[in-house]
């Protein structure tokens, strides 16, 4: 029987931008609820391939929607308001919802909702929390802004029970979600293309946690400043309700003793790389405590957690060089990822693809600082996403600024062939290459890997 998410008798739902990581998850959910789902995107990808295997019709290109057969239209935040399909829907008086509005409507039907926000780490923390809640037998529905190795970007759970969702601050979309438990991992200078300034960004995070029990990073000044009387804190350096002590590097990740309300609960030994994952794990422990999940279950889930795709993910060898991919597309994320690999003690080169011209332009000096290290760095052409070309945020401009800063081991790469040439050039000097970025560099690296396997 169809679950009624929309008002009225809307049966046929069309998703504009269905190939996005969040939109495709919502498409799966709507289909599982009994709706007739279809959609389009500019190009097909692995997510649209999966949707088609599930019986969801996906078209490619613009203006491909037959609105005469559509009861409601959903659009992703990357779609501009002058889009012809949106204009046609408005003219036809077709009900229109943004992705975040739909997610908010879906989540409102659950008894308990957990939403995870933050400028960095949302996907990993959401997946950690979900794994613990699943292991506890609470059977949650999960909306992930990445892909779990177990269930991808969406997991259908017990209807109306618990929902866990990643909540993005882009265009204030997370304000369409009204969670019972909210998490703020950190607040940083990202997405300033759609905020007036940092004050407005911080204010939006404050609105996001309003009315919920919030789990806040005590080591993040901006996050602490928005905390309120119902906030629970976690941290390493500052006083926090949930704290990590006696931290030790275990050869891959970190182990630490968890203290809650001043009392030791036990040690956790993480398999995932990077000290930043201690914060993600502490947030997960705090949320699971609020859900009354025993610590031994949370501990087991965290110690079994192997990460999500595209987060320090090993994709195989290319021309004899170990290759890893990471979603890092902000200077602080780049530093965190590279520090994680530095701990391994294996020399590596870096291929970085800037994501959006606005972010690259706004944070140019921070990118230069993050990438000015001993290793060779190749800057791949900027992934524009939703934006028009801007030379001030172009990858070539970043490359030129790197060379001006004294980085004489920097390269600029504009296509796949030049990337292959770069790999051949560095393979005798480096054992690893780290591909960084939130654009299509992941697919390009994987295609090179597949191409080599066929040779």
Tab-separated table of C-alpha atoms in Angstrom:
chain	number	residue	atom	x	y	z
A	1	UNK	CA	0.000	0.000	0.000
A	2	UNK	CA	1.344	3.451	-0.924
A	3	UNK	CA	2.576	5.561	1.968
A	4	UNK	CA	1.070	9.061	1.713
A	5	UNK	CA	3.948	11.535	1.867
A	6	UNK	CA	2.269	14.261	-0.184
A	7	UNK	CA	-1.047	15.953	0.389
A	8	UNK	CA	-3.733	14.760	-1.980
A	9	UNK	CA	-3.436	11.911	-4.438
A	10	UNK	CA	-0.031	12.496	-6.035
A	11	UNK	CA	1.076	9.164	-7.484
A	12	UNK	CA	3.590	10.029	-10.214
A	13	UNK	CA	6.690	11.839	-8.974
A	14	UNK	CA	9.389	13.298	-11.225
A	15	UNK	CA	12.873	14.150	-9.919
A	16	UNK	CA	14.859	16.809	-11.748
A	17	UNK	CA	18.519	15.977	-11.067
A	18	UNK	CA	17.777	12.387	-10.102
A	19	UNK	CA	21.414	11.311	-10.506
A	20	UNK	CA	22.635	13.236	-7.469
A	21	UNK	CA	23.698	11.308	-4.372
A	22	UNK	CA	20.834	12.611	-2.220
A	23	UNK	CA	18.207	12.748	-4.969
A	24	UNK	CA	18.802	9.139	-5.994
A	25	UNK	CA	18.344	8.058	-2.371
A	26	UNK	CA	15.027	9.881	-2.213
A	27	UNK	CA	14.008	8.289	-5.518
A	28	UNK	CA	14.604	4.843	-3.996
A	29	UNK	CA	12.579	5.799	-0.938
A	30	UNK	CA	9.613	7.113	-2.934
A	31	UNK	CA	9.635	4.028	-5.126
A	32	UNK	CA	9.689	1.805	-2.043
A	33	UNK	CA	6.702	3.742	-0.676
A	34	UNK	CA	4.633	2.828	-3.718
A	35	UNK	CA	4.992	5.923	-5.881
A	36	UNK	CA	5.649	5.798	-9.617
A	37	UNK	CA	9.046	7.489	-9.838
A	38	UNK	CA	10.969	8.796	-12.833
A	39	UNK	CA	13.453	11.576	-13.463
A	40	UNK	CA	16.242	13.039	-15.496
A	41	UNK	CA	19.787	14.334	-15.182
A	42	UNK	CA	22.359	15.828	-17.524
A	43	UNK	CA	24.320	12.562	-17.755
A	44	UNK	CA	23.890	9.017	-16.517
A	45	UNK	CA	26.150	7.612	-13.814
A	46	UNK	CA	26.408	4.611	-11.513
A	47	UNK	CA	23.538	5.947	-9.385
A	48	UNK	CA	21.166	6.306	-12.328
A	49	UNK	CA	22.198	2.843	-13.504
A	50	UNK	CA	21.155	1.486	-10.107
A	51	UNK	CA	17.827	3.328	-10.269
A	52	UNK	CA	17.097	1.833	-13.684
A	53	UNK	CA	17.823	-1.644	-12.319
A	54	UNK	CA	15.165	-0.905	-9.698
A	55	UNK	CA	12.665	-0.101	-12.452
A	56	UNK	CA	12.890	3.696	-12.223
A	57	UNK	CA	12.885	5.417	-15.611
A	58	UNK	CA	15.779	7.886	-16.054
A	59	UNK	CA	16.244	10.233	-19.020
A	60	UNK	CA	19.294	12.291	-19.935
A	61	UNK	CA	19.487	15.948	-20.906
A	62	UNK	CA	17.403	19.051	-20.242
A	63	UNK	CA	13.695	19.598	-20.755
A	64	UNK	CA	12.935	15.871	-20.815
A	65	UNK	CA	9.959	15.847	-18.460
A	66	UNK	CA	6.410	15.191	-19.638
A	67	UNK	CA	4.631	17.265	-16.997
A	68	UNK	CA	1.230	16.165	-18.271
A	69	UNK	CA	1.938	12.811	-16.621
A	70	UNK	CA	3.466	14.240	-13.414
A	71	UNK	CA	1.662	14.815	-10.107
A	72	UNK	CA	4.646	16.432	-8.329
A	73	UNK	CA	8.076	17.695	-9.350
A	74	UNK	CA	11.160	17.496	-7.110
A	75	UNK	CA	14.290	19.508	-7.960
A	76	UNK	CA	17.797	19.506	-6.562
A	77	UNK	CA	19.358	22.692	-5.167
A	78	UNK	CA	21.859	22.665	-8.053
A	79	UNK	CA	19.004	23.480	-10.455
A	80	UNK	CA	18.672	27.161	-11.327
A	81	UNK	CA	15.254	28.810	-10.893
A	82	UNK	CA	15.169	29.766	-14.570
A	83	UNK	CA	15.295	26.085	-15.566
A	84	UNK	CA	12.784	25.410	-18.350
A	85	UNK	CA	11.288	22.342	-16.652
A	86	UNK	CA	10.693	24.317	-13.449
A	87	UNK	CA	9.123	27.142	-15.430
A	88	UNK	CA	6.853	24.692	-17.235
A	89	UNK	CA	5.820	23.095	-13.921
A	90	UNK	CA	4.978	26.507	-12.498
A	91	UNK	CA	2.912	27.333	-15.579
A	92	UNK	CA	1.057	23.998	-15.310
A	93	UNK	CA	0.574	24.524	-11.552
A	94	UNK	CA	2.291	21.212	-10.861
A	95	UNK	CA	3.189	20.882	-7.144
A	96	UNK	CA	6.914	21.636	-6.797
A	97	UNK	CA	9.233	20.697	-3.922
A	98	UNK	CA	12.975	21.168	-3.444
A	99	UNK	CA	15.059	18.164	-2.458
A	100	UNK	CA	15.335	19.412	1.115
A	101	UNK	CA	11.593	20.108	1.358
A	102	UNK	CA	10.889	16.540	0.260
A	103	UNK	CA	13.435	15.170	2.733
A	104	UNK	CA	11.807	17.213	5.496
A	105	UNK	CA	8.380	15.837	4.587
A	106	UNK	CA	9.713	12.270	4.544
A	107	UNK	CA	11.509	12.603	7.895
A	108	UNK	CA	8.468	14.141	9.584
A	109	UNK	CA	6.734	10.767	9.292
A	110	UNK	CA	9.188	9.022	11.646
A	111	UNK	CA	8.907	8.695	15.408
A	112	UNK	CA	12.499	9.830	15.916
A	113	UNK	CA	14.786	11.680	13.515
A	114	UNK	CA	18.545	12.203	13.776
A	115	UNK	CA	20.147	14.765	11.432
A	116	UNK	CA	23.904	15.241	11.123
A	117	UNK	CA	25.307	18.601	9.991
A	118	UNK	CA	28.706	20.244	9.759
A	119	UNK	CA	31.060	21.672	7.170
A	120	UNK	CA	33.221	18.528	7.275
A	121	UNK	CA	32.678	14.884	8.195
A	122	UNK	CA	28.882	14.620	7.783
A	123	UNK	CA	28.870	11.483	5.642
A	124	UNK	CA	31.286	9.513	7.808
A	125	UNK	CA	29.581	10.494	11.080
A	126	UNK	CA	26.142	9.685	9.645
A	127	UNK	CA	27.363	6.268	8.512
A	128	UNK	CA	28.971	5.579	11.913
A	129	UNK	CA	25.738	6.441	13.735
A	130	UNK	CA	23.683	4.371	11.309
A	131	UNK	CA	25.920	1.317	11.691
A	132	UNK	CA	25.571	1.431	15.477
A	133	UNK	CA	21.793	1.896	15.346
A	134	UNK	CA	21.524	-0.988	12.856
A	135	UNK	CA	23.687	-3.231	15.047
A	136	UNK	CA	21.447	-2.374	18.011
A	137	UNK	CA	18.504	-3.854	16.083
A	138	UNK	CA	16.577	-0.569	15.797
A	139	UNK	CA	16.294	-0.945	11.984
A	140	UNK	CA	16.655	2.726	10.922
A	141	UNK	CA	15.936	4.287	7.560
A	142	UNK	CA	19.118	6.037	6.413
A	143	UNK	CA	19.663	8.879	3.934
A	144	UNK	CA	23.403	9.209	3.294
A	145	UNK	CA	25.217	11.894	1.295
A	146	UNK	CA	27.759	9.316	0.190
A	147	UNK	CA	27.864	5.560	-0.225
A	148	UNK	CA	28.172	3.036	2.571
A	149	UNK	CA	29.984	-0.137	1.568
A	150	UNK	CA	27.015	-2.044	3.041
A	151	UNK	CA	23.902	-0.312	1.671
A	152	UNK	CA	24.945	2.555	-0.594
A	153	UNK	CA	23.312	5.964	-0.139
A	154	UNK	CA	19.956	4.731	1.190
A	155	UNK	CA	18.714	2.074	3.561
A	156	UNK	CA	15.028	1.287	4.011
A	157	UNK	CA	14.256	0.493	7.628
A	158	UNK	CA	11.235	-0.183	9.783
A	159	UNK	CA	8.476	2.140	8.579
A	160	UNK	CA	7.921	5.204	10.829
A	161	UNK	CA	10.519	4.099	13.416
A	162	UNK	CA	13.917	5.889	13.306
A	163	UNK	CA	15.345	7.939	10.432
A	164	UNK	CA	18.971	9.074	10.188
A	165	UNK	CA	19.870	11.720	7.614
A	166	UNK	CA	22.780	13.837	6.530
A	167	UNK	CA	21.830	17.529	6.649
A	168	UNK	CA	23.622	19.987	4.354
A	169	UNK	CA	23.839	23.724	4.996
A	170	UNK	CA	24.029	24.656	1.286
A	171	UNK	CA	21.326	27.249	0.542
A	172	UNK	CA	20.051	26.700	4.123
A	173	UNK	CA	18.513	23.417	3.001
A	174	UNK	CA	18.976	21.807	6.427
A	175	UNK	CA	16.386	24.210	7.828
A	176	UNK	CA	13.696	22.147	6.094
A	177	UNK	CA	14.507	19.334	8.556
A	178	UNK	CA	13.144	19.368	12.110
A	179	UNK	CA	15.158	16.649	13.889
A	180	UNK	CA	14.684	15.269	17.367
A	181	UNK	CA	18.463	14.911	17.701
A	182	UNK	CA	20.770	17.233	15.748
A	183	UNK	CA	24.542	16.997	15.373
A	184	UNK	CA	26.930	19.850	14.557
A	185	UNK	CA	30.400	18.478	13.832
A	186	UNK	CA	31.943	21.858	12.965
A	187	UNK	CA	31.175	25.176	11.259
A	188	UNK	CA	33.664	26.424	8.665
A	189	UNK	CA	33.965	28.960	5.852
A	190	UNK	CA	32.315	26.880	3.150
A	191	UNK	CA	29.285	27.598	0.930
A	192	UNK	CA	29.815	31.313	1.405
A	193	UNK	CA	28.526	31.748	-2.139
A	194	UNK	CA	25.011	31.434	-0.682
A	195	UNK	CA	25.529	33.152	2.695
A	196	UNK	CA	26.113	36.834	3.315
A	197	UNK	CA	28.934	36.134	5.780
A	198	UNK	CA	30.031	33.795	8.581
A	199	UNK	CA	27.547	35.353	10.980
A	200	UNK	CA	24.641	34.363	8.753
A	201	UNK	CA	26.084	30.873	8.326
A	202	UNK	CA	26.435	30.406	12.098
A	203	UNK	CA	22.942	31.794	12.648
A	204	UNK	CA	21.555	29.174	10.257
A	205	UNK	CA	23.241	26.384	12.207
A	206	UNK	CA	21.667	27.842	15.344
A	207	UNK	CA	18.231	27.672	13.727
A	208	UNK	CA	18.929	24.095	12.616
A	209	UNK	CA	19.481	22.830	16.179
A	210	UNK	CA	16.594	24.844	17.648
A	211	UNK	CA	13.927	22.612	19.151
A	212	UNK	CA	16.143	19.527	19.218
A	213	UNK	CA	18.630	17.869	21.536
A	214	UNK	CA	21.883	18.941	19.904
A	215	UNK	CA	25.226	17.168	19.931
A	216	UNK	CA	27.949	19.820	19.582
A	217	UNK	CA	31.723	19.746	19.025
A	218	UNK	CA	33.249	21.410	22.096
A	219	UNK	CA	36.531	22.014	20.238
A	220	UNK	CA	34.865	24.078	17.502
A	221	UNK	CA	34.411	27.680	18.658
A	222	UNK	CA	31.621	28.513	16.228
A	223	UNK	CA	29.702	25.355	17.116
A	224	UNK	CA	30.035	26.061	20.830
A	225	UNK	CA	28.732	29.584	20.307
A	226	UNK	CA	25.414	28.296	18.933
A	227	UNK	CA	24.906	25.699	21.672
A	228	UNK	CA	21.942	26.008	24.006
A	229	UNK	CA	20.453	24.508	27.176
A	230	UNK	CA	19.680	21.175	25.460
A	231	UNK	CA	23.151	20.732	23.923
A	232	UNK	CA	25.431	17.785	24.676
A	233	UNK	CA	29.118	18.269	23.885
A	234	UNK	CA	31.941	16.054	22.630
A	235	UNK	CA	35.617	16.811	22.173
A	236	UNK	CA	39.278	16.109	22.695
A	237	UNK	CA	40.866	19.340	23.907
A	238	UNK	CA	38.142	21.279	25.710
A	239	UNK	CA	35.867	20.228	28.546
A	240	UNK	CA	33.084	18.071	27.083
A	241	UNK	CA	30.411	15.628	28.208
A	242	UNK	CA	31.883	12.990	25.857
A	243	UNK	CA	35.662	13.114	25.695
A	244	UNK	CA	38.482	11.106	24.109
A	245	UNK	CA	41.516	10.551	26.343
A	246	UNK	CA	44.748	8.539	26.145
A	247	UNK	CA	44.734	8.779	22.350
A	248	UNK	CA	47.185	6.491	20.540
A	249	UNK	CA	47.925	5.865	16.858
A	250	UNK	CA	47.327	2.175	16.104
A	251	UNK	CA	49.095	1.955	12.771
A	252	UNK	CA	46.010	2.801	10.680
A	253	UNK	CA	43.618	4.873	12.795
A	254	UNK	CA	43.472	5.826	16.463
A	255	UNK	CA	42.459	4.190	19.706
A	256	UNK	CA	41.194	6.188	22.673
A	257	UNK	CA	39.405	5.903	25.993
A	258	UNK	CA	35.877	7.305	26.008
A	259	UNK	CA	34.810	9.343	29.037
A	260	UNK	CA	31.158	10.294	29.503
A	261	UNK	CA	30.092	12.690	32.244
A	262	UNK	CA	33.591	12.327	33.698
A	263	UNK	CA	33.547	8.511	33.899
A	264	UNK	CA	35.517	6.120	31.684
A	265	UNK	CA	33.292	3.913	29.496
A	266	UNK	CA	36.020	1.944	27.706
A	267	UNK	CA	38.429	2.052	24.779
A	268	UNK	CA	37.559	2.281	21.098
A	269	UNK	CA	39.982	1.135	18.410
A	270	UNK	CA	39.163	2.694	15.020
A	271	UNK	CA	40.122	1.110	11.688
A	272	UNK	CA	39.568	4.266	9.646
A	273	UNK	CA	42.415	6.689	8.919
A	274	UNK	CA	42.689	10.153	10.403
A	275	UNK	CA	42.572	11.817	13.800
A	276	UNK	CA	39.476	13.753	12.682
A	277	UNK	CA	37.527	10.479	12.832
A	278	UNK	CA	37.829	10.560	16.629
A	279	UNK	CA	35.386	13.486	16.547
A	280	UNK	CA	33.013	11.583	14.259
A	281	UNK	CA	33.161	8.573	16.584
A	282	UNK	CA	32.527	10.704	19.691
A	283	UNK	CA	29.468	12.256	18.015
A	284	UNK	CA	28.208	8.754	17.241
A	285	UNK	CA	28.741	7.648	20.851
A	286	UNK	CA	26.828	10.670	22.172
A	287	UNK	CA	23.885	10.066	19.803
A	288	UNK	CA	23.777	6.361	20.657
A	289	UNK	CA	23.750	7.200	24.367
A	290	UNK	CA	20.747	9.461	23.770
A	291	UNK	CA	19.069	6.510	22.030
A	292	UNK	CA	19.929	4.327	25.051
A	293	UNK	CA	22.086	1.977	22.971
A	294	UNK	CA	24.534	0.104	25.229
A	295	UNK	CA	28.146	1.245	24.850
A	296	UNK	CA	29.422	-2.235	23.978
A	297	UNK	CA	27.207	-2.233	20.865
A	298	UNK	CA	28.341	1.251	19.798
A	299	UNK	CA	31.956	0.260	20.418
A	300	UNK	CA	31.601	-2.876	18.289
A	301	UNK	CA	29.993	-0.937	15.441
A	302	UNK	CA	32.731	1.719	15.488
A	303	UNK	CA	35.511	-0.846	15.597
A	304	UNK	CA	33.971	-2.707	12.651
A	305	UNK	CA	33.437	0.508	10.686
A	306	UNK	CA	35.518	0.505	7.490
A	307	UNK	CA	34.535	3.911	6.185
A	308	UNK	CA	32.446	5.019	3.235
A	309	UNK	CA	33.312	5.156	-0.418
A	310	UNK	CA	35.511	8.019	-1.534
A	311	UNK	CA	36.882	8.656	1.957
A	312	UNK	CA	40.550	7.535	1.867
A	313	UNK	CA	39.255	4.750	-0.399
A	314	UNK	CA	41.790	2.448	-2.037
A	315	UNK	CA	40.670	1.940	-5.642
A	316	UNK	CA	43.521	-0.264	-6.838
A	317	UNK	CA	46.822	0.172	-8.677
A	318	UNK	CA	47.317	2.252	-11.812
A	319	UNK	CA	50.555	1.552	-13.682
A	320	UNK	CA	51.957	-0.056	-10.540
A	321	UNK	CA	51.094	2.887	-8.238
A	322	UNK	CA	48.670	2.482	-5.304
A	323	UNK	CA	45.750	4.864	-5.810
A	324	UNK	CA	43.409	6.297	-3.193
A	325	UNK	CA	40.452	8.656	-3.595
A	326	UNK	CA	39.104	11.146	-1.064
A	327	UNK	CA	36.227	13.624	-1.258
A	328	UNK	CA	38.284	16.435	0.333
A	329	UNK	CA	37.420	19.691	-1.451
A	330	UNK	CA	37.986	22.295	1.286
A	331	UNK	CA	41.495	23.288	2.496
A	332	UNK	CA	40.900	21.916	6.002
A	333	UNK	CA	39.655	18.624	4.565
A	334	UNK	CA	42.720	18.427	2.331
A	335	UNK	CA	45.014	18.962	5.321
A	336	UNK	CA	43.165	16.337	7.375
A	337	UNK	CA	43.364	13.772	4.573
A	338	UNK	CA	47.026	14.405	3.776
A	339	UNK	CA	47.917	14.262	7.469
A	340	UNK	CA	46.207	10.874	7.608
A	341	UNK	CA	48.402	9.594	4.791
A	342	UNK	CA	51.513	11.205	6.289
A	343	UNK	CA	51.003	8.955	9.318
A	344	UNK	CA	51.432	5.913	7.060
A	345	UNK	CA	54.992	6.945	6.221
A	346	UNK	CA	54.639	6.078	2.503
A	347	UNK	CA	55.617	8.765	-0.053
A	348	UNK	CA	52.783	9.942	-2.290
A	349	UNK	CA	51.830	12.421	-5.018
A	350	UNK	CA	48.566	14.366	-5.094
A	351	UNK	CA	46.023	15.043	-7.822
A	352	UNK	CA	43.544	17.702	-6.718
A	353	UNK	CA	40.437	18.759	-8.637
A	354	UNK	CA	38.966	22.050	-7.352
A	355	UNK	CA	35.187	21.927	-6.869
A	356	UNK	CA	33.319	25.088	-7.978
A	357	UNK	CA	34.928	28.344	-9.042
A	358	UNK	CA	33.451	30.293	-6.130
A	359	UNK	CA	34.958	28.076	-3.430
A	360	UNK	CA	38.356	28.042	-5.151
A	361	UNK	CA	38.347	31.832	-5.553
A	362	UNK	CA	37.152	32.557	-2.007
A	363	UNK	CA	39.677	30.193	-0.402
A	364	UNK	CA	42.557	30.516	-2.898
A	365	UNK	CA	45.294	31.252	-0.362
A	366	UNK	CA	44.074	28.503	1.958
A	367	UNK	CA	44.218	26.020	-0.951
A	368	UNK	CA	47.741	27.152	-1.798
A	369	UNK	CA	48.806	26.686	1.820
A	370	UNK	CA	47.183	23.238	2.093
A	371	UNK	CA	48.796	21.987	-1.118
A	372	UNK	CA	52.265	23.466	-0.557
A	373	UNK	CA	53.903	20.341	0.796
A	374	UNK	CA	56.891	18.170	-0.173
A	375	UNK	CA	54.962	15.900	-2.542
A	376	UNK	CA	54.283	16.590	-6.216
A	377	UNK	CA	50.869	18.149	-6.798
A	378	UNK	CA	48.860	18.045	-9.995
A	379	UNK	CA	45.885	20.416	-10.224
A	380	UNK	CA	43.146	19.014	-12.448
A	381	UNK	CA	40.799	21.421	-14.219
A	382	UNK	CA	38.035	22.779	-11.971
A	383	UNK	CA	34.785	20.839	-11.684
A	384	UNK	CA	32.200	23.617	-12.202
A	385	UNK	CA	29.137	21.833	-10.769
A	386	UNK	CA	26.380	24.462	-10.892
A	387	UNK	CA	28.608	27.448	-11.756
A	388	UNK	CA	29.741	29.424	-14.804
A	389	UNK	CA	33.434	29.803	-15.651
A	390	UNK	CA	35.379	32.268	-13.511
A	391	UNK	CA	39.095	32.579	-14.216
A	392	UNK	CA	39.726	33.731	-10.612
A	393	UNK	CA	38.563	30.310	-9.367
A	394	UNK	CA	39.953	28.236	-12.212
A	395	UNK	CA	42.258	25.286	-11.557
A	396	UNK	CA	44.908	26.841	-13.776
A	397	UNK	CA	44.855	29.960	-11.608
A	398	UNK	CA	45.363	27.791	-8.515
A	399	UNK	CA	48.280	26.065	-10.259
A	400	UNK	CA	49.876	29.424	-11.105
A	401	UNK	CA	49.499	30.584	-7.500
A	402	UNK	CA	51.151	27.379	-6.307
A	403	UNK	CA	54.162	27.981	-8.561
A	404	UNK	CA	54.348	31.623	-7.440
A	405	UNK	CA	54.478	30.449	-3.829
A	406	UNK	CA	57.612	28.443	-4.632
A	407	UNK	CA	55.902	25.122	-5.314
A	408	UNK	CA	58.139	24.010	-8.204
A	409	UNK	CA	56.727	20.474	-8.215
A	410	UNK	CA	53.221	21.552	-9.264
A	411	UNK	CA	51.565	20.579	-12.541
A	412	UNK	CA	48.355	21.489	-14.335
A	413	UNK	CA	46.278	18.748	-15.977
A	414	UNK	CA	43.341	19.414	-18.290
A	415	UNK	CA	42.347	15.945	-19.506
A	416	UNK	CA	42.542	12.213	-18.882
A	417	UNK	CA	45.500	11.657	-21.209
A	418	UNK	CA	47.600	14.217	-19.350
A	419	UNK	CA	46.623	12.488	-16.103
A	420	UNK	CA	47.921	9.177	-17.452
A	421	UNK	CA	51.169	10.912	-18.447
A	422	UNK	CA	51.494	12.385	-14.947
A	423	UNK	CA	51.110	8.942	-13.343
A	424	UNK	CA	53.838	7.528	-15.597
A	425	UNK	CA	56.060	10.476	-14.702
A	426	UNK	CA	55.811	10.027	-10.930
A	427	UNK	CA	55.542	6.228	-10.594
A	428	UNK	CA	59.260	5.699	-10.051
A	429	UNK	CA	59.374	8.324	-7.308
A	430	UNK	CA	56.117	7.712	-5.444
A	431	UNK	CA	54.392	4.548	-4.241
A	432	UNK	CA	50.981	6.210	-3.958
A	433	UNK	CA	48.789	8.797	-5.610
A	434	UNK	CA	46.001	10.493	-3.670
A	435	UNK	CA	43.121	11.812	-5.803
A	436	UNK	CA	41.302	14.626	-4.002
A	437	UNK	CA	38.062	16.410	-4.877
A	438	UNK	CA	34.278	16.260	-4.903
A	439	UNK	CA	33.861	16.378	-8.686
A	440	UNK	CA	34.344	13.705	-11.344
A	441	UNK	CA	38.003	13.019	-10.504
A	442	UNK	CA	36.808	9.876	-8.680
A	443	UNK	CA	35.173	8.505	-11.831
A	444	UNK	CA	38.178	9.517	-13.950
A	445	UNK	CA	40.614	7.727	-11.620
A	446	UNK	CA	38.446	4.624	-11.549
A	447	UNK	CA	38.136	4.649	-15.343
A	448	UNK	CA	41.941	4.677	-15.633
A	449	UNK	CA	42.035	1.719	-13.276
A	450	UNK	CA	39.468	-0.180	-15.352
A	451	UNK	CA	41.266	0.761	-18.571
A	452	UNK	CA	44.530	-0.652	-17.243
A	453	UNK	CA	42.866	-3.916	-16.169
A	454	UNK	CA	41.592	-4.443	-19.722
A	455	UNK	CA	45.028	-3.924	-21.292
